[in-house]
């Protein structure tokens, strides 16, 4: 069974701190997506990772993909309150189907 | 209008009602999707339409009936729903080609459905 697992499911962190969200998946794929969802809002695309070793950065967020380890990470640097949201990873395959992880609820405390 | 729009944004219905959710994408994409987002569960893919043809149906109960009249519009017709069908229903679109599976999906704001 194809599984996409994120951890932690909930992350409370202080402003200014660094942390990493992990996304593990159970089958080979070279496409991994990260999305952000604010409460009551839709999903916003953050990163598209298309190959092994891909690394992308936008502001305080950096995403990477290791297809051999079947692992993607979303690293948060010097967190600020505006980053509070739920973050989802999603695995792409040979079709246009995405399998989403359970999500990580991030709460950045002042 | 830009991006992906959905109407209504909120819907409350009884188990015997019939209603429809509407999605419209203004991105020129050729694939559209319905997802269900329930509390404490991963997003569940329900239906995929590519070039107006349904290519995916993830064992969704027949009380949910999708319709894609053209590449810009997607409907989800609802009838005799159950309380456990209460959820956020998200529509998404992407551009698919025969040679590229880049398929970044763009999501609408969702319809919050409550079944009484």
PDB file of N, CA and C in Angstrom, chain A residues 35-78:
ATOM      1  N   UNK A  35       2.868  21.724   0.067  1.00  0.00           N
ATOM      2  CA  UNK A  35       1.787  22.696   0.052  1.00  0.00           C
ATOM      3  C   UNK A  35       1.621  23.278   1.458  1.00  0.00           C
ATOM      4  N   UNK A  36       1.061  24.468   1.491  1.00  0.00           N
ATOM      5  CA  UNK A  36       0.721  25.124   2.748  1.00  0.00           C
ATOM      6  C   UNK A  36      -0.781  25.376   2.770  1.00  0.00           C
ATOM      7  N   UNK A  37      -1.398  25.173   3.944  1.00  0.00           N
ATOM      8  CA  UNK A  37      -2.813  25.465   4.098  1.00  0.00           C
ATOM      9  C   UNK A  37      -3.039  26.268   5.367  1.00  0.00           C
ATOM     10  N   UNK A  38      -3.572  27.474   5.217  1.00  0.00           N
ATOM     11  CA  UNK A  38      -3.963  28.280   6.364  1.00  0.00           C
ATOM     12  C   UNK A  38      -5.365  27.864   6.791  1.00  0.00           C
ATOM     13  N   UNK A  39      -5.709  28.067   8.060  1.00  0.00           N
ATOM     14  CA  UNK A  39      -7.022  27.642   8.558  1.00  0.00           C
ATOM     15  C   UNK A  39      -8.163  28.194   7.711  1.00  0.00           C
ATOM     16  N   UNK A  40      -9.046  27.310   7.292  1.00  0.00           N
ATOM     17  CA  UNK A  40     -10.192  27.718   6.493  1.00  0.00           C
ATOM     18  C   UNK A  40      -9.874  28.122   5.073  1.00  0.00           C
ATOM     19  N   UNK A  41      -8.647  27.920   4.668  1.00  0.00           N
ATOM     20  CA  UNK A  41      -8.241  28.342   3.321  1.00  0.00           C
ATOM     21  C   UNK A  41      -7.854  27.136   2.476  1.00  0.00           C
ATOM     22  N   UNK A  42      -7.535  27.421   1.229  1.00  0.00           N
ATOM     23  CA  UNK A  42      -7.161  26.339   0.332  1.00  0.00           C
ATOM     24  C   UNK A  42      -5.673  26.029   0.439  1.00  0.00           C
ATOM     25  N   UNK A  43      -5.221  25.110  -0.392  1.00  0.00           N
ATOM     26  CA  UNK A  43      -3.814  24.730  -0.402  1.00  0.00           C
ATOM     27  C   UNK A  43      -3.036  25.611  -1.367  1.00  0.00           C
ATOM     28  N   UNK A  44      -1.897  26.065  -0.891  1.00  0.00           N
ATOM     29  CA  UNK A  44      -1.017  26.910  -1.701  1.00  0.00           C
ATOM     30  C   UNK A  44       0.251  26.123  -2.001  1.00  0.00           C
ATOM     31  N   UNK A  45       0.599  26.058  -3.270  1.00  0.00           N
ATOM     32  CA  UNK A  45       1.800  25.326  -3.664  1.00  0.00           C
ATOM     33  C   UNK A  45       3.043  26.073  -3.201  1.00  0.00           C
ATOM     34  N   UNK A  46       3.952  25.353  -2.537  1.00  0.00           N
ATOM     35  CA  UNK A  46       5.203  25.953  -2.063  1.00  0.00           C
ATOM     36  C   UNK A  46       6.385  25.531  -2.936  1.00  0.00           C
ATOM     37  N   UNK A  47       6.576  24.221  -3.060  1.00  0.00           N
ATOM     38  CA  UNK A  47       7.736  23.709  -3.774  1.00  0.00           C
ATOM     39  C   UNK A  47       7.349  22.496  -4.621  1.00  0.00           C
ATOM     40  N   UNK A  48       8.040  22.385  -5.744  1.00  0.00           N
ATOM     41  CA  UNK A  48       7.947  21.195  -6.586  1.00  0.00           C
ATOM     42  C   UNK A  48       9.356  20.642  -6.719  1.00  0.00           C
ATOM     43  N   UNK A  49       9.570  19.413  -6.281  1.00  0.00           N
ATOM     44  CA  UNK A  49      10.896  18.783  -6.308  1.00  0.00           C
ATOM     45  C   UNK A  49      10.833  17.643  -7.303  1.00  0.00           C
ATOM     46  N   UNK A  50      11.658  17.728  -8.339  1.00  0.00           N
ATOM     47  CA  UNK A  50      11.499  16.814  -9.467  1.00  0.00           C
ATOM     48  C   UNK A  50      12.635  15.820  -9.657  1.00  0.00           C
ATOM     49  N   UNK A  51      13.651  15.855  -8.809  1.00  0.00           N
ATOM     50  CA  UNK A  51      14.736  14.901  -9.014  1.00  0.00           C
ATOM     51  C   UNK A  51      15.471  14.660  -7.714  1.00  0.00           C
ATOM     52  N   UNK A  52      16.224  13.578  -7.690  1.00  0.00           N
ATOM     53  CA  UNK A  52      16.994  13.261  -6.501  1.00  0.00           C
ATOM     54  C   UNK A  52      17.999  14.368  -6.223  1.00  0.00           C
ATOM     55  N   UNK A  53      18.076  14.783  -4.975  1.00  0.00           N
ATOM     56  CA  UNK A  53      19.014  15.834  -4.616  1.00  0.00           C
ATOM     57  C   UNK A  53      18.476  17.240  -4.825  1.00  0.00           C
ATOM     58  N   UNK A  54      17.242  17.353  -5.318  1.00  0.00           N
ATOM     59  CA  UNK A  54      16.686  18.690  -5.557  1.00  0.00           C
ATOM     60  C   UNK A  54      16.556  19.442  -4.245  1.00  0.00           C
ATOM     61  N   UNK A  55      16.929  20.699  -4.290  1.00  0.00           N
ATOM     62  CA  UNK A  55      16.798  21.578  -3.134  1.00  0.00           C
ATOM     63  C   UNK A  55      16.218  22.893  -3.623  1.00  0.00           C
ATOM     64  N   UNK A  56      15.187  23.363  -2.936  1.00  0.00           N
ATOM     65  CA  UNK A  56      14.605  24.656  -3.300  1.00  0.00           C
ATOM     66  C   UNK A  56      14.387  25.472  -2.034  1.00  0.00           C
ATOM     67  N   UNK A  57      14.568  26.774  -2.190  1.00  0.00           N
ATOM     68  CA  UNK A  57      14.430  27.668  -1.036  1.00  0.00           C
ATOM     69  C   UNK A  57      13.566  28.852  -1.397  1.00  0.00           C
ATOM     70  N   UNK A  58      12.721  29.233  -0.451  1.00  0.00           N
ATOM     71  CA  UNK A  58      11.895  30.424  -0.610  1.00  0.00           C
ATOM     72  C   UNK A  58      11.771  31.052   0.764  1.00  0.00           C
ATOM     73  N   UNK A  59      12.449  32.172   0.936  1.00  0.00           N
ATOM     74  CA  UNK A  59      12.393  32.845   2.236  1.00  0.00           C
ATOM     75  C   UNK A  59      12.976  31.974   3.333  1.00  0.00           C
ATOM     76  N   UNK A  60      12.212  31.730   4.365  1.00  0.00           N
ATOM     77  CA  UNK A  60      12.691  30.951   5.511  1.00  0.00           C
ATOM     78  C   UNK A  60      12.444  29.452   5.359  1.00  0.00           C
ATOM     79  N   UNK A  61      11.934  29.036   4.225  1.00  0.00           N
ATOM     80  CA  UNK A  61      11.636  27.622   3.986  1.00  0.00           C
ATOM     81  C   UNK A  61      12.573  27.047   2.938  1.00  0.00           C
ATOM     82  N   UNK A  62      13.053  25.837   3.211  1.00  0.00           N
ATOM     83  CA  UNK A  62      13.895  25.131   2.248  1.00  0.00           C
ATOM     84  C   UNK A  62      13.450  23.678   2.199  1.00  0.00           C
ATOM     85  N   UNK A  63      13.232  23.187   0.983  1.00  0.00           N
ATOM     86  CA  UNK A  63      12.777  21.818   0.797  1.00  0.00           C
ATOM     87  C   UNK A  63      13.828  21.034   0.041  1.00  0.00           C
ATOM     88  N   UNK A  64      13.947  19.754   0.376  1.00  0.00           N
ATOM     89  CA  UNK A  64      14.908  18.889  -0.304  1.00  0.00           C
ATOM     90  C   UNK A  64      14.285  17.526  -0.550  1.00  0.00           C
ATOM     91  N   UNK A  65      14.889  16.801  -1.494  1.00  0.00           N
ATOM     92  CA  UNK A  65      14.363  15.483  -1.847  1.00  0.00           C
ATOM     93  C   UNK A  65      15.505  14.488  -1.972  1.00  0.00           C
ATOM     94  N   UNK A  66      15.374  13.366  -1.296  1.00  0.00           N
ATOM     95  CA  UNK A  66      16.317  12.258  -1.410  1.00  0.00           C
ATOM     96  C   UNK A  66      15.504  11.043  -1.857  1.00  0.00           C
ATOM     97  N   UNK A  67      15.547  10.750  -3.148  1.00  0.00           N
ATOM     98  CA  UNK A  67      14.691   9.671  -3.670  1.00  0.00           C
ATOM     99  C   UNK A  67      15.194   8.295  -3.238  1.00  0.00           C
ATOM    100  N   UNK A  68      16.467   8.195  -2.961  1.00  0.00           N
ATOM    101  CA  UNK A  68      16.992   6.885  -2.542  1.00  0.00           C
ATOM    102  C   UNK A  68      16.511   6.537  -1.138  1.00  0.00           C
ATOM    103  N   UNK A  69      16.475   7.526  -0.283  1.00  0.00           N
ATOM    104  CA  UNK A  69      15.979   7.321   1.079  1.00  0.00           C
ATOM    105  C   UNK A  69      14.455   7.456   1.140  1.00  0.00           C
ATOM    106  N   UNK A  70      13.832   7.861   0.017  1.00  0.00           N
ATOM    107  CA  UNK A  70      12.380   8.099  -0.016  1.00  0.00           C
ATOM    108  C   UNK A  70      11.984   9.088   1.060  1.00  0.00           C
ATOM    109  N   UNK A  71      12.684  10.212   1.051  1.00  0.00           N
ATOM    110  CA  UNK A  71      12.524  11.190   2.110  1.00  0.00           C
ATOM    111  C   UNK A  71      12.602  12.600   1.538  1.00  0.00           C
ATOM    112  N   UNK A  72      11.670  13.425   1.970  1.00  0.00           N
ATOM    113  CA  UNK A  72      11.762  14.847   1.688  1.00  0.00           C
ATOM    114  C   UNK A  72      11.701  15.597   3.012  1.00  0.00           C
ATOM    115  N   UNK A  73      12.410  16.715   3.072  1.00  0.00           N
ATOM    116  CA  UNK A  73      12.392  17.526   4.283  1.00  0.00           C
ATOM    117  C   UNK A  73      11.990  18.951   3.946  1.00  0.00           C
ATOM    118  N   UNK A  74      11.328  19.578   4.896  1.00  0.00           N
ATOM    119  CA  UNK A  74      10.994  20.997   4.804  1.00  0.00           C
ATOM    120  C   UNK A  74      11.613  21.651   6.026  1.00  0.00           C
ATOM    121  N   UNK A  75      12.652  22.450   5.788  1.00  0.00           N
ATOM    122  CA  UNK A  75      13.399  23.063   6.881  1.00  0.00           C
ATOM    123  C   UNK A  75      12.940  24.506   7.065  1.00  0.00           C
ATOM    124  N   UNK A  76      12.708  24.839   8.317  1.00  0.00           N
ATOM    125  CA  UNK A  76      12.261  26.193   8.660  1.00  0.00           C
ATOM    126  C   UNK A  76      13.406  26.884   9.393  1.00  0.00           C
ATOM    127  N   UNK A  77      13.786  28.017   8.901  1.00  0.00           N
ATOM    128  CA  UNK A  77      14.881  28.767   9.506  1.00  0.00           C
ATOM    129  C   UNK A  77      14.355  30.038  10.160  1.00  0.00           C
ATOM    130  N   UNK A  78      14.717  30.241  11.420  1.00  0.00           N
ATOM    131  CA  UNK A  78      14.340  31.455  12.160  1.00  0.00           C
ATOM    132  C   UNK A  78      12.844  31.733  11.996  1.00  0.00           C
TER     133      UNK A  78
END
